[in-house]
Amino acid sequence: MTGVGGPARVHLVSVDLRAPGVGVDLLTPGTVAARAPLSALADARGAVAGVNGDFFNITETQHPGVEATGAPVGPAIAARRGLKSAVPTGQRFGPALPPGTDTREVLGVGVDGRARLGRLTLDGTVSTPDALFPLGGLNAYALPVGSVGAFTADWGAVSRVRATCGTDTDRAAPCSTETYEVTVRDGRVVAVADTPGRGPIAEGSEVLVGREAGARSLRALEVGDRVGIRHRLVAEGSRVPYVFAVGGYPVLRAGEPLPGLDSRTSAVRTAAGLADGGRRLLLMALDGGPEFRTGLTIAEVATVLDQVGAVDGFSLDGGGSSTLATRDRDAPSVTVRNHPAGGTERPVPNGVGIFARR
């Protein structure tokens, strides 16, 4: 096809979620703050197809000396287990969001086997002998100003300093000078520190990181104090729990492109579409070969999804991340079907995996 920027090539996979043995799940490297090529993620899980997933904390040029985490922006659920919550909208990486959307947007599949778009919100608290306060994040690379975030073994070994940098509206704002970290094991404080640390978090332990008012709340705790930590991801406006969910943003709803979609900036992109009442999932990635590298605008992506039968559409990470892979019958591994824009696969934090059990 031809977009405003020139010729584009679309790679598309159609998945019938009603077919026996067919399923969808999140592809990850094993922890939230880690990255690997999509083909490696798919092969490690035995997926038959997949595309790259959420936008992520790809660089920290705005905070010299702070480690980029590689962690995704939005919420994530894998195999019915909530892995992380969304970062503040002002802390996201990626193109401008359509009006009325934010970082809590997800594409997912519910326990009813239907794909859907929605929002996932963190519901969490920290209780101490003297106080009860809300959690501002779960395994999130950025925390709201004045909040406390929880980090579990799912986070990985990467430094947690990035969680205290920037503000709710300015990703480039300096890192907070008022921080505190508390490690909790079996319901009791076992360690405290003035600054966020790094290294693996043991199973059964959680690390609380506070900034500003959140840091002051945590400073009241001492080793041996009892602490209760509770968190879950809640689907907004739905009683159907997600089996799988990945972050991004909607571009098509009820067959209509969202108002305000960018119609001028062309790029290589990845997207997903929902059809047949959520019983069919469409995975799309543009080719990043030299003759197609201008790609499409977000508005054009919404149009393409509509043309191939999607009723709802969702944008995933693009540019050098855009990758679509499938596995031929009886083949030992997947084959990348598009040409990644960077010439080789970019390591990504997660992906959408398609599985077919025989």
GROMACS .gro file of C-alpha atoms in nm:
model
  358
    1MET     CA    1   0.000   0.000   0.000
    2THR     CA    2   0.101   0.366  -0.023
    3GLY     CA    3   0.083   0.609   0.268
    4VAL     CA    4   0.154   0.980   0.288
    5GLY     CA    5   0.524   0.900   0.331
    6GLY     CA    6   0.549   0.654   0.045
    7PRO     CA    7   0.512   0.280  -0.011
    8ALA     CA    8   0.457   0.052   0.289
    9ARG     CA    9   0.443  -0.325   0.324
   10VAL     CA   10   0.211  -0.482   0.582
   11HIS     CA   11   0.271  -0.821   0.744
   12LEU     CA   12  -0.044  -0.963   0.903
   13VAL     CA   13  -0.130  -1.268   1.113
   14SER     CA   14  -0.494  -1.359   1.181
   15VAL     CA   15  -0.561  -1.568   1.492
   16ASP     CA   16  -0.888  -1.754   1.550
   17LEU     CA   17  -0.922  -1.760   1.929
   18ARG     CA   18  -1.212  -2.007   1.898
   19ALA     CA   19  -0.988  -2.275   1.749
   20PRO     CA   20  -0.912  -2.564   1.988
   21GLY     CA   21  -0.575  -2.530   2.156
   22VAL     CA   22  -0.513  -2.171   2.046
   23GLY     CA   23  -0.407  -1.924   2.315
   24VAL     CA   24  -0.240  -1.588   2.371
   25ASP     CA   25   0.007  -1.489   2.640
   26LEU     CA   26   0.273  -1.233   2.718
   27LEU     CA   27   0.624  -1.310   2.599
   28THR     CA   28   0.889  -1.188   2.845
   29PRO     CA   29   1.260  -1.247   2.915
   30GLY     CA   30   1.166  -1.368   3.264
   31THR     CA   31   1.172  -1.034   3.446
   32VAL     CA   32   1.012  -0.695   3.387
   33ALA     CA   33   1.341  -0.504   3.361
   34ALA     CA   34   1.506  -0.712   3.090
   35ARG     CA   35   1.504  -0.733   2.710
   36ALA     CA   36   1.557  -0.994   2.439
   37PRO     CA   37   1.482  -1.024   2.064
   38LEU     CA   38   1.123  -1.122   1.990
   39SER     CA   39   1.231  -1.440   1.809
   40ALA     CA   40   1.421  -1.554   2.119
   41LEU     CA   41   1.121  -1.480   2.341
   42ALA     CA   42   0.892  -1.676   2.110
   43ASP     CA   43   1.126  -1.975   2.080
   44ALA     CA   44   1.181  -1.992   2.455
   45ARG     CA   45   0.806  -2.038   2.505
   46GLY     CA   46   0.733  -2.246   2.195
   47ALA     CA   47   0.509  -1.981   2.042
   48VAL     CA   48   0.392  -2.026   1.684
   49ALA     CA   49   0.369  -1.652   1.616
   50GLY     CA   50   0.420  -1.319   1.783
   51VAL     CA   51   0.484  -0.948   1.759
   52ASN     CA   52   0.673  -0.706   1.981
   53GLY     CA   53   0.479  -0.544   2.261
   54ASP     CA   54   0.483  -0.229   2.472
   55PHE     CA   55   0.688   0.089   2.450
   56PHE     CA   56   0.969   0.092   2.706
   57ASN     CA   57   1.235   0.283   2.901
   58ILE     CA   58   1.487   0.262   2.619
   59THR     CA   59   1.732   0.536   2.721
   60GLU     CA   60   1.830   0.762   3.010
   61THR     CA   61   2.012   1.044   2.830
   62GLN     CA   62   1.795   1.283   3.031
   63HIS     CA   63   1.942   1.152   3.358
   64PRO     CA   64   2.318   1.094   3.308
   65GLY     CA   65   2.449   0.817   3.528
   66VAL     CA   66   2.107   0.660   3.580
   67GLU     CA   67   2.063   0.312   3.436
   68ALA     CA   68   1.795   0.264   3.171
   69THR     CA   69   1.578  -0.020   3.295
   70GLY     CA   70   1.442  -0.152   2.965
   71ALA     CA   71   1.109  -0.193   3.148
   72PRO     CA   72   0.778  -0.139   2.964
   73VAL     CA   73   0.554   0.163   3.008
   74GLY     CA   74   0.212   0.011   3.064
   75PRO     CA   75   0.057  -0.263   3.275
   76ALA     CA   76   0.144  -0.626   3.207
   77ILE     CA   77  -0.025  -0.956   3.290
   78ALA     CA   78   0.119  -1.296   3.203
   79ALA     CA   79  -0.057  -1.626   3.270
   80ARG     CA   80  -0.318  -1.447   3.486
   81ARG     CA   81  -0.049  -1.291   3.709
   82GLY     CA   82  -0.006  -0.915   3.731
   83LEU     CA   83   0.359  -0.826   3.666
   84LYS     CA   84   0.356  -0.448   3.670
   85SER     CA   85   0.148  -0.133   3.674
   86ALA     CA   86   0.163   0.170   3.444
   87VAL     CA   87   0.406   0.457   3.492
   88PRO     CA   88   0.267   0.815   3.512
   89THR     CA   89   0.159   0.930   3.166
   90GLY     CA   90   0.416   1.211   3.166
   91GLN     CA   91   0.691   0.952   3.216
   92ARG     CA   92   0.614   0.737   2.911
   93PHE     CA   93   0.831   0.673   2.607
   94GLY     CA   94   0.671   0.669   2.261
   95PRO     CA   95   0.471   0.901   2.035
   96ALA     CA   96   0.206   1.136   2.169
   97LEU     CA   97  -0.104   0.959   2.300
   98PRO     CA   98  -0.444   1.020   2.140
   99PRO     CA   99  -0.659   1.261   2.345
  100GLY     CA  100  -0.840   1.093   2.632
  101THR     CA  101  -0.599   0.798   2.662
  102ASP     CA  102  -0.322   0.729   2.912
  103THR     CA  103  -0.061   0.472   3.012
  104ARG     CA  104  -0.316   0.237   3.171
  105GLU     CA  105  -0.449   0.127   2.830
  106VAL     CA  106  -0.408  -0.244   2.749
  107LEU     CA  107  -0.477  -0.505   2.487
  108GLY     CA  108  -0.564  -0.834   2.652
  109VAL     CA  109  -0.749  -1.160   2.654
  110GLY     CA  110  -0.992  -1.244   2.933
  111VAL     CA  111  -1.066  -1.571   3.107
  112ASP     CA  112  -1.362  -1.596   2.866
  113GLY     CA  113  -1.118  -1.636   2.574
  114ARG     CA  114  -1.214  -1.305   2.413
  115ALA     CA  115  -0.965  -1.034   2.320
  116ARG     CA  116  -1.053  -0.683   2.437
  117LEU     CA  117  -0.917  -0.335   2.493
  118GLY     CA  118  -0.937  -0.181   2.838
  119ARG     CA  119  -0.755  -0.015   3.124
  120LEU     CA  120  -0.573  -0.169   3.417
  121THR     CA  121  -0.540   0.029   3.739
  122LEU     CA  122  -0.324  -0.056   4.038
  123ASP     CA  123  -0.513  -0.122   4.361
  124GLY     CA  124  -0.259  -0.148   4.640
  125THR     CA  125  -0.176  -0.039   4.992
  126VAL     CA  126   0.104  -0.048   5.249
  127SER     CA  127  -0.001  -0.094   5.610
  128THR     CA  128   0.228  -0.029   5.905
  129PRO     CA  129   0.163  -0.024   6.282
  130ASP     CA  130   0.088   0.348   6.257
  131ALA     CA  131  -0.032   0.418   5.903
  132LEU     CA  132  -0.204   0.299   5.588
  133PHE     CA  133  -0.110   0.454   5.254
  134PRO     CA  134  -0.163   0.370   4.886
  135LEU     CA  135   0.090   0.215   4.652
  136GLY     CA  136   0.188   0.435   4.361
  137GLY     CA  137   0.341   0.163   4.147
  138LEU     CA  138   0.425  -0.205   4.106
  139ASN     CA  139   0.752  -0.293   3.931
  140ALA     CA  140   0.729   0.043   3.751
  141TYR     CA  141   1.036   0.227   3.624
  142ALA     CA  142   0.881   0.560   3.730
  143LEU     CA  143   0.673   0.645   4.038
  144PRO     CA  144   0.431   0.935   4.093
  145VAL     CA  145   0.580   1.224   4.289
  146GLY     CA  146   0.535   1.173   4.664
  147SER     CA  147   0.447   0.804   4.638
  148VAL     CA  148   0.572   0.461   4.739
  149GLY     CA  149   0.621   0.180   4.488
  150ALA     CA  150   0.663  -0.194   4.539
  151PHE     CA  151   0.921  -0.408   4.361
  152THR     CA  152   0.908  -0.787   4.363
  153ALA     CA  153   1.123  -1.069   4.228
  154ASP     CA  154   0.947  -1.010   3.893
  155TRP     CA  155   1.137  -0.681   3.856
  156GLY     CA  156   1.480  -0.839   3.810
  157ALA     CA  157   1.827  -0.719   3.906
  158VAL     CA  158   1.830  -0.373   3.745
  159SER     CA  159   1.878  -0.061   3.962
  160ARG     CA  160   1.562   0.092   4.109
  161VAL     CA  161   1.699   0.450   4.104
  162ARG     CA  162   1.509   0.539   3.784
  163ALA     CA  163   1.182   0.506   3.977
  164THR     CA  164   1.262   0.830   4.161
  165CYS     CA  165   1.356   1.039   3.854
  166GLY     CA  166   1.137   1.281   3.659
  167THR     CA  167   0.793   1.402   3.763
  168ASP     CA  168   0.435   1.314   3.674
  169THR     CA  169   0.444   1.568   3.389
  170ASP     CA  170   0.813   1.594   3.296
  171ARG     CA  171   1.015   1.283   3.221
  172ALA     CA  172   1.336   1.487   3.205
  173ALA     CA  173   1.301   1.651   3.548
  174PRO     CA  174   1.590   1.578   3.788
  175CYS     CA  175   1.589   1.274   4.010
  176SER     CA  176   1.445   1.324   4.356
  177THR     CA  177   1.687   1.412   4.635
  178GLU     CA  178   1.451   1.271   4.898
  179THR     CA  179   1.430   0.891   4.870
  180TYR     CA  180   1.415   0.588   5.096
  181GLU     CA  181   1.402   0.211   5.048
  182VAL     CA  182   1.269  -0.060   5.276
  183THR     CA  183   1.303  -0.436   5.223
  184VAL     CA  184   1.022  -0.651   5.365
  185ARG     CA  185   1.038  -1.026   5.412
  186ASP     CA  186   0.766  -1.240   5.567
  187GLY     CA  187   0.578  -0.930   5.674
  188ARG     CA  188   0.866  -0.760   5.859
  189VAL     CA  189   1.124  -0.497   5.770
  190VAL     CA  190   1.465  -0.660   5.726
  191ALA     CA  191   1.666  -0.373   5.575
  192VAL     CA  192   1.650   0.001   5.508
  193ALA     CA  193   1.853   0.235   5.287
  194ASP     CA  194   1.861   0.604   5.197
  195THR     CA  195   1.875   0.539   4.823
  196PRO     CA  196   1.718   0.277   4.594
  197GLY     CA  197   1.939  -0.025   4.536
  198ARG     CA  198   1.992  -0.288   4.269
  199GLY     CA  199   2.025  -0.665   4.248
  200PRO     CA  200   1.777  -0.954   4.249
  201ILE     CA  201   1.489  -0.950   4.495
  202ALA     CA  202   1.443  -1.282   4.670
  203GLU     CA  203   1.116  -1.470   4.627
  204GLY     CA  204   0.895  -1.387   4.921
  205SER     CA  205   1.054  -1.044   4.968
  206GLU     CA  206   0.938  -0.705   4.844
  207VAL     CA  207   1.123  -0.376   4.823
  208LEU     CA  208   0.938  -0.051   4.889
  209VAL     CA  209   1.084   0.261   4.726
  210GLY     CA  210   0.961   0.603   4.836
  211ARG     CA  211   1.016   0.951   4.699
  212GLU     CA  212   0.939   1.284   4.872
  213ALA     CA  213   0.633   1.230   5.097
  214GLY     CA  214   0.654   0.856   5.028
  215ALA     CA  215   1.015   0.852   5.148
  216ARG     CA  216   0.913   1.031   5.465
  217SER     CA  217   0.646   0.769   5.532
  218LEU     CA  218   0.897   0.489   5.491
  219ARG     CA  219   1.155   0.658   5.717
  220ALA     CA  220   0.921   0.594   6.010
  221LEU     CA  221   0.988   0.221   5.975
  222GLU     CA  222   1.263   0.031   6.156
  223VAL     CA  223   1.406  -0.315   6.112
  224GLY     CA  224   1.167  -0.563   6.272
  225ASP     CA  225   0.851  -0.354   6.220
  226ARG     CA  226   0.549  -0.530   6.074
  227VAL     CA  227   0.447  -0.420   5.722
  228GLY     CA  228   0.160  -0.544   5.508
  229ILE     CA  229   0.181  -0.499   5.130
  230ARG     CA  230  -0.118  -0.561   4.906
  231HIS     CA  231  -0.146  -0.508   4.531
  232ARG     CA  232  -0.352  -0.619   4.233
  233LEU     CA  233  -0.433  -0.492   3.884
  234VAL     CA  234  -0.801  -0.410   3.836
  235ALA     CA  235  -0.976  -0.403   3.498
  236GLU     CA  236  -1.168  -0.077   3.472
  237GLY     CA  237  -1.537  -0.127   3.399
  238SER     CA  238  -1.512  -0.505   3.358
  239ARG     CA  239  -1.566  -0.807   3.580
  240VAL     CA  240  -1.376  -1.037   3.344
  241PRO     CA  241  -1.017  -1.094   3.467
  242TYR     CA  242  -0.738  -1.084   3.213
  243VAL     CA  243  -0.531  -1.391   3.134
  244PHE     CA  244  -0.290  -1.176   2.938
  245ALA     CA  245  -0.246  -0.800   2.893
  246VAL     CA  246   0.012  -0.571   2.733
  247GLY     CA  247   0.040  -0.192   2.725
  248GLY     CA  248   0.012   0.047   2.431
  249TYR     CA  249  -0.275   0.270   2.319
  250PRO     CA  250  -0.602   0.240   2.125
  251VAL     CA  251  -0.635   0.376   1.771
  252LEU     CA  252  -0.968   0.226   1.663
  253ARG     CA  253  -1.289   0.183   1.865
  254ALA     CA  254  -1.617   0.037   1.737
  255GLY     CA  255  -1.492   0.068   1.381
  256GLU     CA  256  -1.402   0.437   1.412
  257PRO     CA  257  -1.050   0.586   1.436
  258LEU     CA  258  -0.996   0.775   1.761
  259PRO     CA  259  -1.017   1.155   1.726
  260GLY     CA  260  -0.684   1.334   1.712
  261LEU     CA  261  -0.471   1.054   1.564
  262ASP     CA  262  -0.149   1.179   1.407
  263SER     CA  263  -0.192   1.191   1.028
  264ARG     CA  264   0.147   1.341   0.940
  265THR     CA  265   0.429   1.145   1.107
  266SER     CA  266   0.511   0.823   0.921
  267ALA     CA  267   0.707   0.540   1.083
  268VAL     CA  268   0.743   0.162   1.087
  269ARG     CA  269   0.479   0.040   1.331
  270THR     CA  270   0.329  -0.263   1.508
  271ALA     CA  271  -0.040  -0.288   1.593
  272ALA     CA  272  -0.316  -0.534   1.681
  273GLY     CA  273  -0.681  -0.552   1.582
  274LEU     CA  274  -0.987  -0.722   1.732
  275ALA     CA  275  -1.265  -0.870   1.520
  276ASP     CA  276  -1.564  -1.105   1.550
  277GLY     CA  277  -1.653  -0.991   1.900
  278GLY     CA  278  -1.299  -1.045   2.025
  279ARG     CA  279  -1.284  -1.400   1.889
  280ARG     CA  280  -1.029  -1.305   1.623
  281LEU     CA  281  -0.700  -1.128   1.690
  282LEU     CA  282  -0.505  -0.959   1.412
  283LEU     CA  283  -0.134  -0.893   1.459
  284MET     CA  284   0.027  -0.646   1.220
  285ALA     CA  285   0.382  -0.522   1.170
  286LEU     CA  286   0.515  -0.300   0.893
  287ASP     CA  287   0.827  -0.387   0.699
  288GLY     CA  288   1.136  -0.186   0.784
  289GLY     CA  289   1.328  -0.265   0.465
  290PRO     CA  290   1.492   0.036   0.293
  291GLU     CA  291   1.219   0.071   0.029
  292PHE     CA  292   0.941   0.070   0.293
  293ARG     CA  293   1.109   0.241   0.588
  294THR     CA  294   0.891   0.554   0.581
  295GLY     CA  295   0.604   0.335   0.707
  296LEU     CA  296   0.260   0.473   0.793
  297THR     CA  297   0.106   0.736   1.017
  298ILE     CA  298  -0.095   0.628   1.320
  299ALA     CA  299  -0.410   0.744   1.140
  300GLU     CA  300  -0.319   0.522   0.845
  301VAL     CA  301  -0.259   0.227   1.077
  302ALA     CA  302  -0.613   0.268   1.212
  303THR     CA  303  -0.745   0.273   0.854
  304VAL     CA  304  -0.555  -0.045   0.762
  305LEU     CA  305  -0.688  -0.226   1.069
  306ASP     CA  306  -1.041  -0.123   0.974
  307GLN     CA  307  -0.987  -0.244   0.616
  308VAL     CA  308  -0.875  -0.591   0.729
  309GLY     CA  309  -1.185  -0.633   0.945
  310ALA     CA  310  -1.087  -0.504   1.288
  311VAL     CA  311  -1.349  -0.330   1.498
  312ASP     CA  312  -1.102  -0.219   1.766
  313GLY     CA  313  -0.733  -0.143   1.713
  314PHE     CA  314  -0.431  -0.097   1.935
  315SER     CA  315  -0.087   0.050   1.869
  316LEU     CA  316   0.221  -0.126   2.004
  317ASP     CA  317   0.585  -0.012   1.995
  318GLY     CA  318   0.723   0.070   1.650
  319GLY     CA  319   1.039   0.186   1.478
  320GLY     CA  320   1.333  -0.045   1.537
  321SER     CA  321   1.119  -0.257   1.772
  322SER     CA  322   0.865  -0.362   1.507
  323THR     CA  323   0.898  -0.736   1.458
  324LEU     CA  324   0.659  -1.009   1.344
  325ALA     CA  325   0.760  -1.375   1.356
  326THR     CA  326   0.586  -1.702   1.277
  327ARG     CA  327   0.688  -2.067   1.294
  328ASP     CA  328   0.628  -2.304   1.005
  329ARG     CA  329   0.471  -2.640   1.084
  330ASP     CA  330   0.731  -2.877   1.235
  331ALA     CA  331   0.999  -2.605   1.224
  332PRO     CA  332   1.222  -2.586   1.534
  333SER     CA  333   1.208  -2.207   1.560
  334VAL     CA  334   1.022  -1.900   1.438
  335THR     CA  335   1.123  -1.692   1.138
  336VAL     CA  336   1.111  -1.312   1.143
  337ARG     CA  337   0.884  -1.220   0.852
  338ASN     CA  338   0.937  -0.844   0.830
  339HIS     CA  339   1.268  -0.662   0.795
  340PRO     CA  340   1.341  -0.482   1.124
  341ALA     CA  341   1.407  -0.113   1.060
  342GLY     CA  342   1.746  -0.127   1.230
  343GLY     CA  343   1.865  -0.416   1.014
  344THR     CA  344   1.857  -0.661   1.306
  345GLU     CA  345   1.608  -0.742   1.581
  346ARG     CA  346   1.602  -0.492   1.865
  347PRO     CA  347   1.582  -0.650   2.211
  348VAL     CA  348   1.237  -0.575   2.356
  349PRO     CA  349   1.086  -0.619   2.705
  350ASN     CA  350   0.778  -0.812   2.600
  351GLY     CA  351   0.565  -0.934   2.313
  352VAL     CA  352   0.232  -1.087   2.218
  353GLY     CA  353   0.272  -1.463   2.179
  354ILE     CA  354   0.037  -1.699   1.997
  355PHE     CA  355   0.030  -2.064   2.103
  356ALA     CA  356  -0.124  -2.373   1.944
  357ARG     CA  357  -0.145  -2.690   2.150
  358ARG     CA  358  -0.196  -3.009   1.953
   0.00000   0.00000   0.00000
